[in-house]
């Protein structure tokens, strides 16, 4: 192995190590935030983070082209498998928070809407969610390895 090849391998190894370290920090931030929000939503509203996410995504549907989501689109939006999303939607439907119906244009498609009870619960839970998110970000900002990620998340929030 030549000196140049060794230097290149060392540089690539350092870059990969930095990338892995960055990924670990991002994963840690996500886990901390999700756990904090989960506890707050469960305690205050008997909702999981995923249930809140599904209600939130579906509450943003509208009439018109592309206004309703099919189950695979819901799954993509909340980063779950289709089968896990179907189970989650079924649980929320059994609680009276969601209702499913056939797509009028394509009888093979099934849409899911948030019921009035689901919208009410979502609006009651939103301040809890947002407060828990701010708390988790504030706690994470105190950790030097997470502070840059918190700054990035906060910047995304102001640009939206």
PDB file of C-alpha atoms in Angstrom:
ATOM      1  CA  UNK A   1       0.000   0.000   0.000  1.00  0.00           C
ATOM      2  CA  UNK A   2       1.411   3.375  -0.955  1.00  0.00           C
ATOM      3  CA  UNK A   3       1.537   6.399   1.338  1.00  0.00           C
ATOM      4  CA  UNK A   4      -1.142   8.108  -0.759  1.00  0.00           C
ATOM      5  CA  UNK A   5      -3.439   5.072  -0.556  1.00  0.00           C
ATOM      6  CA  UNK A   6      -2.984   4.906   3.237  1.00  0.00           C
ATOM      7  CA  UNK A   7      -3.768   8.634   3.573  1.00  0.00           C
ATOM      8  CA  UNK A   8      -6.862   8.249   1.388  1.00  0.00           C
ATOM      9  CA  UNK A   9      -8.072   5.265   3.436  1.00  0.00           C
ATOM     10  CA  UNK A  10      -7.484   7.193   6.676  1.00  0.00           C
ATOM     11  CA  UNK A  11      -9.405  10.205   5.356  1.00  0.00           C
ATOM     12  CA  UNK A  12     -12.294   8.003   4.197  1.00  0.00           C
ATOM     13  CA  UNK A  13     -12.354   6.200   7.542  1.00  0.00           C
ATOM     14  CA  UNK A  14     -12.449   9.499   9.427  1.00  0.00           C
ATOM     15  CA  UNK A  15     -15.263  10.776   7.194  1.00  0.00           C
ATOM     16  CA  UNK A  16     -17.250   7.583   7.694  1.00  0.00           C
ATOM     17  CA  UNK A  17     -16.676   7.786  11.442  1.00  0.00           C
ATOM     18  CA  UNK A  18     -17.911  11.383  11.450  1.00  0.00           C
ATOM     19  CA  UNK A  19     -20.927  10.385   9.408  1.00  0.00           C
ATOM     20  CA  UNK A  20     -21.707   7.550  11.816  1.00  0.00           C
ATOM     21  CA  UNK A  21     -21.275   9.896  14.775  1.00  0.00           C
ATOM     22  CA  UNK A  22     -23.662  12.397  13.166  1.00  0.00           C
ATOM     23  CA  UNK A  23     -26.199   9.662  12.531  1.00  0.00           C
ATOM     24  CA  UNK A  24     -25.953   8.498  16.159  1.00  0.00           C
ATOM     25  CA  UNK A  25     -26.541  12.074  17.357  1.00  0.00           C
ATOM     26  CA  UNK A  26     -29.568  12.449  15.076  1.00  0.00           C
ATOM     27  CA  UNK A  27     -30.945   9.105  16.232  1.00  0.00           C
ATOM     28  CA  UNK A  28     -30.414  10.118  19.855  1.00  0.00           C
ATOM     29  CA  UNK A  29     -32.209  13.433  19.338  1.00  0.00           C
ATOM     30  CA  UNK A  30     -35.127  11.708  17.651  1.00  0.00           C
ATOM     31  CA  UNK A  31     -35.413   9.109  20.403  1.00  0.00           C
ATOM     32  CA  UNK A  32     -35.288  11.717  23.166  1.00  0.00           C
ATOM     33  CA  UNK A  33     -37.941  13.865  21.515  1.00  0.00           C
ATOM     34  CA  UNK A  34     -40.227  10.959  20.696  1.00  0.00           C
ATOM     35  CA  UNK A  35     -39.996   9.501  24.222  1.00  0.00           C
ATOM     36  CA  UNK A  36     -40.749  12.847  25.848  1.00  0.00           C
ATOM     37  CA  UNK A  37     -43.733  13.540  23.591  1.00  0.00           C
ATOM     38  CA  UNK A  38     -44.973   9.953  24.001  1.00  0.00           C
ATOM     39  CA  UNK A  39     -45.084  10.252  27.789  1.00  0.00           C
ATOM     40  CA  UNK A  40     -46.876  13.597  27.640  1.00  0.00           C
ATOM     41  CA  UNK A  41     -49.475  12.475  25.088  1.00  0.00           C
ATOM     42  CA  UNK A  42     -50.142   9.187  26.869  1.00  0.00           C
ATOM     43  CA  UNK A  43     -50.563  10.876  30.248  1.00  0.00           C
ATOM     44  CA  UNK A  44     -52.740  13.718  29.033  1.00  0.00           C
ATOM     45  CA  UNK A  45     -54.734  12.275  26.156  1.00  0.00           C
ATOM     46  CA  UNK A  46     -54.264   8.490  25.959  1.00  0.00           C
ATOM     47  CA  UNK A  47     -52.576   8.935  22.568  1.00  0.00           C
ATOM     48  CA  UNK A  48     -49.284   7.620  21.256  1.00  0.00           C
ATOM     49  CA  UNK A  49     -46.952   9.722  19.127  1.00  0.00           C
ATOM     50  CA  UNK A  50     -47.881   7.602  16.106  1.00  0.00           C
ATOM     51  CA  UNK A  51     -51.607   8.000  16.756  1.00  0.00           C
ATOM     52  CA  UNK A  52     -51.165  11.758  17.052  1.00  0.00           C
ATOM     53  CA  UNK A  53     -49.161  11.763  13.805  1.00  0.00           C
ATOM     54  CA  UNK A  54     -51.828   9.825  11.904  1.00  0.00           C
ATOM     55  CA  UNK A  55     -54.604  12.105  13.184  1.00  0.00           C
ATOM     56  CA  UNK A  56     -52.516  15.145  12.296  1.00  0.00           C
ATOM     57  CA  UNK A  57     -51.684  13.941   8.763  1.00  0.00           C
ATOM     58  CA  UNK A  58     -55.269  12.933   8.026  1.00  0.00           C
ATOM     59  CA  UNK A  59     -56.673  16.178   9.446  1.00  0.00           C
ATOM     60  CA  UNK A  60     -54.835  18.060   6.689  1.00  0.00           C
ATOM     61  CA  UNK A  61     -56.724  16.311   3.881  1.00  0.00           C
ATOM     62  CA  UNK A  62     -59.006  18.356   1.670  1.00  0.00           C
ATOM     63  CA  UNK A  63     -61.505  17.857  -1.115  1.00  0.00           C
ATOM     64  CA  UNK A  64     -60.229  18.163  -4.649  1.00  0.00           C
ATOM     65  CA  UNK A  65     -57.453  16.506  -6.647  1.00  0.00           C
ATOM     66  CA  UNK A  66     -54.872  14.875  -4.403  1.00  0.00           C
ATOM     67  CA  UNK A  67     -56.733  15.947  -1.298  1.00  0.00           C
ATOM     68  CA  UNK A  68     -57.220  12.526   0.241  1.00  0.00           C
ATOM     69  CA  UNK A  69     -54.558  10.000   1.129  1.00  0.00           C
ATOM     70  CA  UNK A  70     -54.614   6.284   0.458  1.00  0.00           C
ATOM     71  CA  UNK A  71     -53.302   3.974   3.147  1.00  0.00           C
ATOM     72  CA  UNK A  72     -49.842   3.643   1.556  1.00  0.00           C
ATOM     73  CA  UNK A  73     -49.554   7.447   1.511  1.00  0.00           C
ATOM     74  CA  UNK A  74     -50.511   7.610   5.186  1.00  0.00           C
ATOM     75  CA  UNK A  75     -47.903   4.929   5.912  1.00  0.00           C
ATOM     76  CA  UNK A  76     -45.246   6.949   4.084  1.00  0.00           C
ATOM     77  CA  UNK A  77     -46.245  10.133   5.913  1.00  0.00           C
ATOM     78  CA  UNK A  78     -45.864   8.607   9.375  1.00  0.00           C
ATOM     79  CA  UNK A  79     -42.960   6.300   8.458  1.00  0.00           C
ATOM     80  CA  UNK A  80     -44.653   3.000   9.234  1.00  0.00           C
ATOM     81  CA  UNK A  81     -45.154  -0.158   7.213  1.00  0.00           C
ATOM     82  CA  UNK A  82     -48.521  -0.508   5.509  1.00  0.00           C
ATOM     83  CA  UNK A  83     -49.526  -3.325   7.848  1.00  0.00           C
ATOM     84  CA  UNK A  84     -48.582  -1.324  10.955  1.00  0.00           C
ATOM     85  CA  UNK A  85     -50.482   1.668   9.589  1.00  0.00           C
ATOM     86  CA  UNK A  86     -53.550  -0.474   8.923  1.00  0.00           C
ATOM     87  CA  UNK A  87     -53.460  -1.800  12.508  1.00  0.00           C
ATOM     88  CA  UNK A  88     -53.041   1.727  13.859  1.00  0.00           C
ATOM     89  CA  UNK A  89     -55.903   3.090  11.745  1.00  0.00           C
ATOM     90  CA  UNK A  90     -58.099   0.177  12.853  1.00  0.00           C
ATOM     91  CA  UNK A  91     -57.411   0.974  16.528  1.00  0.00           C
ATOM     92  CA  UNK A  92     -58.221   4.647  15.971  1.00  0.00           C
ATOM     93  CA  UNK A  93     -61.347   3.695  14.031  1.00  0.00           C
ATOM     94  CA  UNK A  94     -62.474   1.431  16.895  1.00  0.00           C
ATOM     95  CA  UNK A  95     -62.072   4.413  19.250  1.00  0.00           C
ATOM     96  CA  UNK A  96     -64.299   6.498  16.957  1.00  0.00           C
ATOM     97  CA  UNK A  97     -61.461   8.847  15.968  1.00  0.00           C
ATOM     98  CA  UNK A  98     -61.242   7.828  12.284  1.00  0.00           C
ATOM     99  CA  UNK A  99     -63.688   6.530   9.661  1.00  0.00           C
ATOM    100  CA  UNK A 100     -62.845   4.712   6.440  1.00  0.00           C
ATOM    101  CA  UNK A 101     -64.783   4.845   3.177  1.00  0.00           C
ATOM    102  CA  UNK A 102     -64.379   3.692  -0.410  1.00  0.00           C
ATOM    103  CA  UNK A 103     -62.848   6.094  -2.883  1.00  0.00           C
ATOM    104  CA  UNK A 104     -65.706   7.305  -5.125  1.00  0.00           C
ATOM    105  CA  UNK A 105     -63.486   7.341  -8.239  1.00  0.00           C
ATOM    106  CA  UNK A 106     -61.718   4.019  -7.684  1.00  0.00           C
ATOM    107  CA  UNK A 107     -63.676   1.419  -5.736  1.00  0.00           C
ATOM    108  CA  UNK A 108     -60.422  -0.385  -4.900  1.00  0.00           C
ATOM    109  CA  UNK A 109     -59.127   2.597  -2.923  1.00  0.00           C
ATOM    110  CA  UNK A 110     -59.964   3.277   0.703  1.00  0.00           C
ATOM    111  CA  UNK A 111     -59.759   6.703   2.270  1.00  0.00           C
ATOM    112  CA  UNK A 112     -59.667   7.506   5.959  1.00  0.00           C
ATOM    113  CA  UNK A 113     -61.059  10.673   7.497  1.00  0.00           C
ATOM    114  CA  UNK A 114     -60.722  12.069  10.987  1.00  0.00           C
ATOM    115  CA  UNK A 115     -64.091  12.117  12.760  1.00  0.00           C
ATOM    116  CA  UNK A 116     -65.303  15.126  14.755  1.00  0.00           C
ATOM    117  CA  UNK A 117     -64.212  13.284  17.937  1.00  0.00           C
ATOM    118  CA  UNK A 118     -60.789  12.716  16.380  1.00  0.00           C
ATOM    119  CA  UNK A 119     -60.457  16.387  15.437  1.00  0.00           C
ATOM    120  CA  UNK A 120     -61.484  17.420  18.946  1.00  0.00           C
ATOM    121  CA  UNK A 121     -58.907  15.099  20.535  1.00  0.00           C
ATOM    122  CA  UNK A 122     -56.225  16.267  18.108  1.00  0.00           C
ATOM    123  CA  UNK A 123     -56.871  19.911  18.978  1.00  0.00           C
ATOM    124  CA  UNK A 124     -56.856  19.108  22.707  1.00  0.00           C
ATOM    125  CA  UNK A 125     -53.589  17.179  22.342  1.00  0.00           C
ATOM    126  CA  UNK A 126     -51.775  19.654  20.078  1.00  0.00           C
ATOM    127  CA  UNK A 127     -50.695  22.034  22.892  1.00  0.00           C
ATOM    128  CA  UNK A 128     -49.409  19.058  24.902  1.00  0.00           C
ATOM    129  CA  UNK A 129     -47.479  17.828  21.874  1.00  0.00           C
ATOM    130  CA  UNK A 130     -46.014  21.241  21.124  1.00  0.00           C
ATOM    131  CA  UNK A 131     -45.043  21.903  24.755  1.00  0.00           C
ATOM    132  CA  UNK A 132     -43.386  18.492  25.055  1.00  0.00           C
ATOM    133  CA  UNK A 133     -41.531  19.098  21.791  1.00  0.00           C
ATOM    134  CA  UNK A 134     -40.220  22.466  23.015  1.00  0.00           C
ATOM    135  CA  UNK A 135     -39.181  20.897  26.338  1.00  0.00           C
ATOM    136  CA  UNK A 136     -37.372  18.018  24.645  1.00  0.00           C
ATOM    137  CA  UNK A 137     -35.569  20.373  22.268  1.00  0.00           C
ATOM    138  CA  UNK A 138     -34.614  22.635  25.175  1.00  0.00           C
ATOM    139  CA  UNK A 139     -33.167  19.701  27.100  1.00  0.00           C
ATOM    140  CA  UNK A 140     -31.315  18.409  24.040  1.00  0.00           C
ATOM    141  CA  UNK A 141     -29.872  21.867  23.305  1.00  0.00           C
ATOM    142  CA  UNK A 142     -27.937  21.599  26.571  1.00  0.00           C
ATOM    143  CA  UNK A 143     -25.966  18.654  25.198  1.00  0.00           C
ATOM    144  CA  UNK A 144     -23.058  19.801  23.009  1.00  0.00           C
ATOM    145  CA  UNK A 145     -23.360  16.865  20.606  1.00  0.00           C
ATOM    146  CA  UNK A 146     -27.082  17.588  20.025  1.00  0.00           C
ATOM    147  CA  UNK A 147     -27.115  21.399  20.078  1.00  0.00           C
ATOM    148  CA  UNK A 148     -26.323  21.823  16.346  1.00  0.00           C
ATOM    149  CA  UNK A 149     -29.147  19.452  15.449  1.00  0.00           C
ATOM    150  CA  UNK A 150     -31.572  21.341  17.694  1.00  0.00           C
ATOM    151  CA  UNK A 151     -30.552  24.551  15.938  1.00  0.00           C
ATOM    152  CA  UNK A 152     -31.232  22.905  12.564  1.00  0.00           C
ATOM    153  CA  UNK A 153     -34.658  21.645  13.673  1.00  0.00           C
ATOM    154  CA  UNK A 154     -35.584  25.071  15.020  1.00  0.00           C
ATOM    155  CA  UNK A 155     -34.459  26.700  11.754  1.00  0.00           C
ATOM    156  CA  UNK A 156     -36.662  24.310   9.793  1.00  0.00           C
ATOM    157  CA  UNK A 157     -39.599  25.331  11.979  1.00  0.00           C
ATOM    158  CA  UNK A 158     -39.143  29.004  11.186  1.00  0.00           C
ATOM    159  CA  UNK A 159     -38.770  28.457   7.443  1.00  0.00           C
ATOM    160  CA  UNK A 160     -42.018  26.495   7.102  1.00  0.00           C
TER     161      UNK A 160
END
